[in-house]
Amino acid sequence: MGEPTGRQMLNKVPEVTVWFWIIKILCTTVGESFADYINTTLGFGLTNTMLLFTAVFAVVLTVQFRTKRYSPFPYWLTVVVVSVTGTLYTDMLTDEQHVPLWLSSTVFSVLLALVFGVWWLRERTLSIHSITTFPREAFYWLTVLVTFALGTATGDWTLELTNWTPAQSVFLPLGLIASITALWKFGANPVLSFWLAYILTRPLGANIGDWLASPKVAANPGDPVGLGLGTFITSLIFLGAILATVIYLSISRSDVAETYEATHAPSATANARKERIALGAFGVIAAGTAALMVWAHNQPHVTCDPTGQSETMPACPKPALTGDQTTAAVAKYENLAQTAITQDRAGKAAASHATVQKMRDDWDADATSLQAVNKKTWTLLDNQMDAVLKTYAIDHGHIKPAPAAKQEKQLKVLLADFKSHRF
């Protein structure tokens, strides 16, 4: 193990006990449910929610860095906030930038490998029992952030491939964590075992959160079904459980490394032969998991939503509109645009906003049918439609609505485009 560099401190992270894993899973569940509550239920918007929690993360991380030793409240507050932040980064890539989940999973895997590589080259250890300097603590929290983003991407990708319900999907990460625990007890490398389990607690906690929060009856095909508690109640329950656990740990100090070492026998000496056997077993488990994913993906299941309203599945392709249907659709959008202009001129900003929002919803519903008629024309009109939505701050939550005159100008451009570019 390399000599630590930088300012020397007492260990800044808790001892890995059963309490560590309980509260870690609680935190990951909150990361899923609370992010959904702020973003969707409160209508804060994904971009605004991501920016908010990035700022909060910077504040709580600064507080955590200023502590001289592990303290339950600032440490676990940082974990809760980073769980939400890491989740939002992946959601931002998926929902706003339309990055495929397989690609974000790959990118975050490579990024995690790079962080581990630099950490090892600089410190010669990846053990959380040696977080005693500022550089090591910085590497630790960067790793934690990436593991949450990676866990979110791989967990969502698994659901996308398998079409499992949240209740069913709990069993895969739970089984993998149980396997890792068994191999760790057998003699697997403890650092590798820890970080593998740490990554897997993210999809486990998220699936539990989805199962608790999702409605009992799916509103649309493919939507998750759960216990119907909602994201707010689920977040309250788990935040309360986290608070109670942190209070207990603050009093008992049972997860403070120095206290734990004074009351427990030293760990067994590493056995190189057992570590090699366990490493091979990890490879077998990985191959088995991949085979399970392929099998589940090939099973018959609903792959698209015929209603076009599901938040978790793509809409099913629709046949091309007939000539009369296309003419009627174009007339509908021209009428909506003209109505919004009239409402703006009358000073009815709320009514104009509602009209444009309806135009957006109808445009999205007709998208595949209009693309099938003339994709080039649809793309041109879709770009101008987006310019209109931007002036109304619809689907662009990070900006303010433009003045009515600018809204009217973009609507007139859209009307002109409908007249000059026929399907």
Coordinates of C-alpha atoms in Angstrom, one line a residue:
M1 CA 0.0 0.0 0.0
G2 CA 1.4 3.4 -1.0
E3 CA 2.1 6.1 1.6
P4 CA -0.7 8.6 1.8
T5 CA -0.1 12.0 0.5
G6 CA -1.5 15.4 1.5
R7 CA -3.1 16.4 4.8
Q8 CA -3.5 13.4 7.1
M9 CA -6.8 12.8 8.8
L10 CA -8.8 10.1 10.5
N11 CA -10.7 7.9 8.1
K12 CA -13.5 9.9 6.5
V13 CA -15.9 7.1 5.6
P14 CA -17.8 4.7 7.8
E15 CA -16.8 1.1 8.5
V16 CA -18.6 -1.3 6.2
T17 CA -21.1 -3.0 8.4
V18 CA -24.7 -4.2 7.8
W19 CA -25.8 -0.6 8.7
F20 CA -23.7 0.7 5.9
W21 CA -25.5 -1.4 3.3
I22 CA -29.0 -0.8 4.8
I23 CA -28.6 3.0 4.7
K24 CA -26.9 2.9 1.3
I25 CA -29.9 1.1 -0.2
L26 CA -32.2 3.6 1.6
C27 CA -30.3 6.4 0.0
T28 CA -30.5 4.9 -3.5
T29 CA -34.2 4.5 -3.2
V30 CA -34.5 8.2 -2.2
G31 CA -32.3 9.1 -5.2
E32 CA -34.9 7.6 -7.5
S33 CA -38.2 8.6 -5.9
F34 CA -37.1 12.2 -4.8
A35 CA -35.7 13.0 -8.2
D36 CA -38.9 11.9 -9.8
Y37 CA -41.0 13.9 -7.3
I38 CA -39.1 17.1 -7.9
N39 CA -38.9 16.7 -11.6
T40 CA -42.3 15.3 -12.5
T41 CA -44.8 15.8 -9.6
L42 CA -43.7 19.3 -8.8
G43 CA -43.1 20.1 -12.5
F44 CA -39.7 21.6 -11.8
G45 CA -38.3 20.1 -15.0
L46 CA -35.4 17.8 -15.5
T47 CA -32.8 20.5 -16.4
N48 CA -33.8 22.7 -13.4
T49 CA -33.8 19.7 -11.1
M50 CA -30.3 18.6 -12.3
L51 CA -28.9 22.1 -11.9
L52 CA -30.4 22.5 -8.4
F53 CA -29.0 19.3 -7.1
T54 CA -25.6 19.9 -8.7
A55 CA -25.4 23.1 -6.7
V56 CA -26.7 21.3 -3.5
F57 CA -24.1 18.6 -4.1
A58 CA -21.3 21.2 -4.3
V59 CA -22.4 22.7 -1.0
V60 CA -22.8 19.4 1.0
L61 CA -19.5 18.1 -0.4
T62 CA -17.7 21.2 0.7
V63 CA -19.1 20.6 4.2
Q64 CA -18.0 17.0 4.1
F65 CA -14.5 17.9 3.0
R66 CA -14.2 20.3 5.9
T67 CA -14.8 17.6 8.5
K68 CA -11.7 16.2 10.2
R69 CA -13.1 12.7 10.6
Y70 CA -16.1 10.5 9.6
S71 CA -19.4 12.1 10.9
P72 CA -22.7 10.3 10.1
F73 CA -24.8 13.4 9.3
P74 CA -22.7 15.2 6.8
Y75 CA -21.5 11.9 5.2
W76 CA -24.9 10.4 4.7
L77 CA -26.4 13.7 3.6
T78 CA -23.8 13.8 0.9
V79 CA -24.6 10.3 -0.2
V80 CA -28.4 11.1 -0.4
V81 CA -27.6 14.2 -2.5
V82 CA -25.1 12.4 -4.7
S83 CA -27.6 9.6 -5.3
V84 CA -30.2 12.1 -6.6
T85 CA -27.5 14.0 -8.6
G86 CA -26.0 10.9 -10.2
T87 CA -29.5 9.7 -11.2
L88 CA -30.3 13.0 -12.8
Y89 CA -27.2 13.0 -14.9
T90 CA -28.1 9.7 -16.5
D91 CA -31.8 10.8 -16.9
M92 CA -30.6 14.0 -18.5
L93 CA -28.5 12.1 -21.1
T94 CA -31.4 9.7 -21.7
D95 CA -34.4 12.0 -21.8
E96 CA -33.0 15.3 -23.0
Q97 CA -30.0 14.3 -25.1
H98 CA -31.5 11.0 -26.2
V99 CA -28.4 9.0 -25.6
P100 CA -29.1 5.3 -25.7
L101 CA -28.8 3.5 -22.4
W102 CA -26.3 1.0 -23.7
L103 CA -24.1 3.9 -24.7
S104 CA -24.4 5.8 -21.4
S105 CA -23.7 2.5 -19.6
T106 CA -20.6 2.0 -21.6
V107 CA -19.4 5.5 -21.2
F108 CA -19.9 5.5 -17.4
S109 CA -18.2 2.1 -17.2
V110 CA -15.1 3.4 -19.0
L111 CA -15.2 6.6 -16.9
L112 CA -15.3 4.5 -13.7
A113 CA -12.4 2.4 -14.9
L114 CA -10.4 5.6 -15.6
V115 CA -11.2 7.0 -12.1
F116 CA -10.1 3.8 -10.5
G117 CA -7.0 3.7 -12.7
V118 CA -5.8 7.2 -11.8
W119 CA -6.7 6.6 -8.1
W120 CA -4.6 3.5 -8.0
L121 CA -1.7 5.0 -9.9
R122 CA -1.6 7.9 -7.5
E123 CA -2.4 6.3 -4.2
R124 CA -1.6 2.6 -4.7
T125 CA -4.8 1.6 -3.0
L126 CA -8.6 1.7 -3.6
S127 CA -9.5 0.7 -0.1
I128 CA -12.1 2.8 1.6
H129 CA -10.3 2.1 4.9
S130 CA -7.6 4.5 3.8
I131 CA -9.6 7.6 3.0
T132 CA -7.3 9.8 5.2
T133 CA -6.2 12.5 2.8
F134 CA -7.9 15.1 0.7
P135 CA -6.9 13.5 -2.7
R136 CA -8.2 10.1 -1.6
E137 CA -11.4 11.6 -0.4
A138 CA -11.8 13.5 -3.7
F139 CA -11.3 10.2 -5.6
Y140 CA -13.8 8.5 -3.3
W141 CA -16.6 10.9 -3.9
L142 CA -15.9 11.1 -7.7
T143 CA -16.1 7.3 -7.7
V144 CA -19.4 7.4 -5.8
L145 CA -20.9 9.9 -8.2
V146 CA -20.0 7.8 -11.2
T147 CA -21.2 4.6 -9.6
F148 CA -24.6 6.2 -9.1
A149 CA -24.8 7.3 -12.7
L150 CA -23.6 3.9 -13.9
G151 CA -26.0 2.1 -11.7
T152 CA -28.9 4.2 -13.0
A153 CA -27.9 3.6 -16.6
T154 CA -27.4 -0.2 -16.3
G155 CA -30.5 -0.6 -14.2
D156 CA -32.7 1.3 -16.7
W157 CA -31.0 -0.6 -19.6
T158 CA -31.9 -3.9 -17.9
L159 CA -35.5 -2.9 -17.6
E160 CA -35.5 -1.8 -21.2
L161 CA -34.1 -5.1 -22.4
T162 CA -36.2 -7.4 -20.3
N163 CA -39.5 -5.4 -19.9
W164 CA -39.6 -6.7 -16.3
T165 CA -41.8 -5.0 -13.7
P166 CA -40.1 -3.1 -10.8
A167 CA -41.1 -6.0 -8.4
Q168 CA -39.5 -8.6 -10.7
S169 CA -36.4 -6.5 -11.4
V170 CA -35.5 -6.3 -7.7
F171 CA -34.4 -9.9 -7.7
L172 CA -31.5 -9.6 -10.2
P173 CA -29.4 -7.0 -8.3
L174 CA -30.4 -8.7 -5.0
G175 CA -29.2 -12.1 -6.3
L176 CA -26.0 -10.6 -7.6
I177 CA -25.3 -8.8 -4.3
A178 CA -25.9 -12.1 -2.4
S179 CA -23.5 -13.9 -4.8
I180 CA -20.8 -11.2 -4.2
T181 CA -21.3 -11.5 -0.5
A182 CA -20.9 -15.3 -0.6
L183 CA -17.7 -15.0 -2.7
W184 CA -16.4 -12.3 -0.3
K185 CA -16.9 -14.6 2.6
F186 CA -15.1 -17.3 0.6
G187 CA -12.1 -15.1 0.1
A188 CA -12.7 -12.8 -2.9
N189 CA -10.8 -9.6 -3.0
P190 CA -12.6 -7.3 -0.5
V191 CA -12.0 -4.1 -2.4
L192 CA -13.4 -5.5 -5.7
S193 CA -16.3 -7.1 -3.8
F194 CA -17.1 -3.8 -2.1
W195 CA -17.2 -1.7 -5.3
L196 CA -19.2 -4.3 -7.3
A197 CA -21.8 -4.5 -4.5
Y198 CA -21.8 -0.7 -4.2
I199 CA -22.7 -0.3 -7.9
L200 CA -25.5 -2.9 -7.7
T201 CA -27.2 -1.2 -4.7
R202 CA -28.2 1.6 -7.1
P203 CA -30.5 -0.5 -9.4
L204 CA -31.7 -2.4 -6.3
G205 CA -32.7 0.7 -4.4
A206 CA -34.2 2.3 -7.6
N207 CA -36.3 -0.8 -8.4
I208 CA -37.6 -0.8 -4.8
G209 CA -38.5 2.8 -5.1
D210 CA -40.3 2.3 -8.4
W211 CA -42.1 -0.7 -7.0
L212 CA -43.4 1.3 -4.0
A213 CA -44.2 4.5 -5.9
S214 CA -45.7 3.2 -9.1
P215 CA -49.5 3.1 -9.4
K216 CA -51.3 -0.2 -8.7
V217 CA -52.7 -0.2 -12.2
A218 CA -50.7 0.8 -15.3
A219 CA -52.2 3.9 -17.0
N220 CA -50.6 2.8 -20.3
P221 CA -49.1 -0.4 -21.8
G222 CA -45.6 -1.0 -20.4
D223 CA -45.9 1.5 -17.5
P224 CA -44.6 0.1 -14.2
V225 CA -47.0 -1.3 -11.7
G226 CA -46.4 -1.1 -7.9
L227 CA -47.9 -0.5 -4.5
G228 CA -49.2 3.0 -5.4
L229 CA -47.5 5.0 -2.6
G230 CA -46.4 7.7 -4.9
T231 CA -43.0 9.4 -5.1
F232 CA -43.7 11.8 -2.2
I233 CA -44.8 9.2 0.3
T234 CA -42.0 6.9 -0.7
S235 CA -39.4 9.6 -0.3
L236 CA -40.8 10.6 3.1
I237 CA -40.7 7.0 4.3
F238 CA -37.1 6.4 3.2
L239 CA -35.8 9.8 4.3
G240 CA -37.4 9.1 7.8
A241 CA -35.7 5.7 7.8
I242 CA -32.3 7.3 6.9
L243 CA -32.7 10.0 9.6
A244 CA -33.5 7.3 12.2
T245 CA -30.5 5.2 11.2
V246 CA -28.1 8.2 11.2
I247 CA -29.3 9.2 14.6
Y248 CA -28.7 5.7 15.9
L249 CA -25.2 5.6 14.3
S250 CA -24.3 9.0 15.7
I251 CA -25.2 7.8 19.2
S252 CA -23.7 4.2 19.0
R253 CA -20.7 5.2 16.9
S254 CA -20.8 1.5 15.8
D255 CA -19.7 2.4 12.2
V256 CA -16.8 4.6 13.2
A257 CA -13.6 2.7 12.0
E258 CA -11.7 3.2 15.2
T259 CA -14.6 2.0 17.3
Y260 CA -15.2 -1.0 15.1
E261 CA -11.6 -2.0 15.1
A262 CA -11.5 -1.9 18.9
T263 CA -14.4 -4.3 19.2
H264 CA -13.8 -6.7 16.3
A265 CA -11.1 -9.1 15.5
P266 CA -8.8 -8.3 12.6
S267 CA -9.8 -9.5 9.1
A268 CA -8.3 -12.8 7.9
T269 CA -5.2 -12.6 5.8
A270 CA -5.8 -12.6 2.1
N271 CA -5.4 -15.9 0.3
A272 CA -4.1 -15.5 -3.3
R273 CA -5.5 -18.9 -4.4
K274 CA -9.0 -18.1 -3.1
E275 CA -8.9 -14.7 -4.6
R276 CA -8.1 -16.2 -8.1
I277 CA -10.9 -18.8 -7.7
A278 CA -13.4 -16.0 -6.7
L279 CA -12.3 -13.8 -9.6
G280 CA -13.1 -16.7 -11.9
A281 CA -16.5 -17.1 -10.2
F282 CA -17.2 -13.4 -10.8
G283 CA -16.5 -14.0 -14.5
V284 CA -19.0 -16.9 -14.5
I285 CA -21.6 -14.8 -12.8
A286 CA -21.1 -11.9 -15.3
A287 CA -21.5 -14.4 -18.2
G288 CA -24.6 -15.9 -16.6
T289 CA -26.1 -12.5 -16.1
A290 CA -25.5 -11.5 -19.8
A291 CA -27.1 -14.8 -20.9
L292 CA -30.1 -14.1 -18.7
M293 CA -30.4 -10.6 -20.3
V294 CA -30.3 -12.1 -23.8
W295 CA -32.9 -14.7 -22.9
A296 CA -35.3 -12.2 -21.2
H297 CA -34.9 -9.8 -24.1
N298 CA -35.9 -12.5 -26.6
Q299 CA -39.1 -13.4 -24.7
P300 CA -42.4 -12.1 -26.2
H301 CA -43.3 -8.8 -24.6
V302 CA -44.8 -5.5 -25.4
T303 CA -42.1 -3.3 -27.1
C304 CA -44.1 -0.2 -27.9
D305 CA -47.1 1.7 -26.6
P306 CA -50.1 2.0 -29.1
T307 CA -51.5 5.0 -27.1
G308 CA -48.3 7.0 -27.4
Q309 CA -48.7 8.2 -23.8
S310 CA -46.3 5.9 -21.9
E311 CA -43.3 7.6 -20.2
T312 CA -41.3 4.4 -20.3
M313 CA -41.9 2.9 -23.8
P314 CA -41.7 4.3 -27.3
A315 CA -44.9 4.8 -29.2
C316 CA -45.8 2.2 -31.8
P317 CA -45.2 3.2 -35.4
K318 CA -48.4 4.5 -37.1
P319 CA -49.4 4.1 -40.7
A320 CA -49.0 7.1 -43.0
L321 CA -51.9 9.5 -43.1
T322 CA -54.0 9.6 -46.3
G323 CA -54.1 12.8 -48.3
D324 CA -57.3 14.0 -46.7
Q325 CA -56.0 13.1 -43.2
T326 CA -52.8 15.0 -43.9
T327 CA -54.7 18.1 -45.1
A328 CA -56.9 18.0 -42.0
A329 CA -53.9 17.7 -39.7
V330 CA -52.1 20.6 -41.3
A331 CA -55.3 22.7 -41.0
K332 CA -55.6 21.8 -37.3
Y333 CA -52.1 23.1 -36.6
E334 CA -52.6 26.2 -38.6
N335 CA -55.8 26.9 -36.7
L336 CA -54.0 26.3 -33.3
A337 CA -51.2 28.6 -34.3
Q338 CA -53.6 31.4 -35.4
T339 CA -55.6 30.9 -32.2
A340 CA -52.5 31.3 -30.1
I341 CA -51.6 34.5 -32.0
T342 CA -55.1 35.9 -31.3
Q343 CA -54.9 35.1 -27.7
D344 CA -51.5 36.7 -27.3
R345 CA -52.8 39.9 -29.0
A346 CA -55.7 39.9 -26.5
G347 CA -53.3 39.7 -23.6
K348 CA -54.4 36.1 -22.7
A349 CA -51.0 34.7 -22.0
A350 CA -52.2 31.6 -20.1
A351 CA -54.7 30.7 -22.8
S352 CA -52.1 31.1 -25.5
H353 CA -49.6 28.9 -23.6
A354 CA -52.3 26.2 -23.2
T355 CA -53.1 26.4 -26.9
V356 CA -49.4 25.9 -27.9
Q357 CA -49.1 23.1 -25.4
K358 CA -52.0 21.3 -27.0
M359 CA -50.4 21.9 -30.4
R360 CA -47.2 20.3 -29.1
D361 CA -49.1 17.3 -27.7
D362 CA -51.0 16.7 -31.0
W363 CA -47.8 17.2 -33.0
D364 CA -46.0 14.5 -30.9
A365 CA -49.0 12.2 -31.3
D366 CA -49.1 12.6 -35.1
A367 CA -45.3 12.5 -35.5
T368 CA -44.8 9.0 -36.8
S369 CA -47.8 9.2 -39.2
L370 CA -46.6 12.5 -40.6
Q371 CA -43.0 11.3 -40.9
A372 CA -44.3 8.4 -42.9
V373 CA -45.9 10.9 -45.4
N374 CA -42.8 13.1 -45.8
K375 CA -40.0 12.9 -43.3
K376 CA -38.1 15.9 -44.8
T377 CA -41.0 18.2 -44.5
W378 CA -41.8 17.0 -41.0
T379 CA -38.2 17.6 -39.8
L380 CA -38.3 21.2 -41.1
L381 CA -41.6 21.9 -39.5
D382 CA -40.5 20.1 -36.3
N383 CA -37.5 22.4 -35.9
Q384 CA -39.8 25.5 -36.3
M385 CA -42.3 23.9 -33.8
D386 CA -39.4 23.6 -31.3
A387 CA -38.5 27.3 -31.9
V388 CA -42.1 28.2 -31.0
L389 CA -42.1 26.0 -27.9
K390 CA -38.8 27.6 -26.8
T391 CA -40.4 31.1 -26.8
Y392 CA -43.2 29.7 -24.5
A393 CA -40.6 27.8 -22.3
I394 CA -42.4 24.6 -23.1
D395 CA -40.0 21.6 -22.9
H396 CA -37.3 24.3 -22.2
G397 CA -37.7 24.7 -18.4
H398 CA -34.3 26.4 -17.9
I399 CA -35.4 29.6 -19.7
K400 CA -38.2 32.2 -19.3
P401 CA -41.0 32.7 -21.7
A402 CA -40.2 35.2 -24.4
P403 CA -42.3 38.4 -24.9
A404 CA -45.6 38.0 -26.7
A405 CA -44.2 39.8 -29.8
K406 CA -41.5 37.2 -30.1
Q407 CA -44.0 34.4 -29.6
E408 CA -46.2 35.8 -32.3
K409 CA -43.2 36.1 -34.7
Q410 CA -42.3 32.5 -34.3
L411 CA -45.9 31.4 -34.7
K412 CA -46.1 33.4 -38.0
V413 CA -42.9 31.7 -39.2
L414 CA -44.5 28.3 -38.4
L415 CA -47.7 29.3 -40.3
A416 CA -45.6 30.3 -43.3
D417 CA -43.7 27.1 -43.2
F418 CA -47.0 25.1 -43.2
K419 CA -48.1 26.9 -46.3
S420 CA -44.8 26.7 -48.2
H421 CA -43.8 23.2 -47.4
R422 CA -46.6 20.7 -48.1
F423 CA -46.5 17.1 -47.1

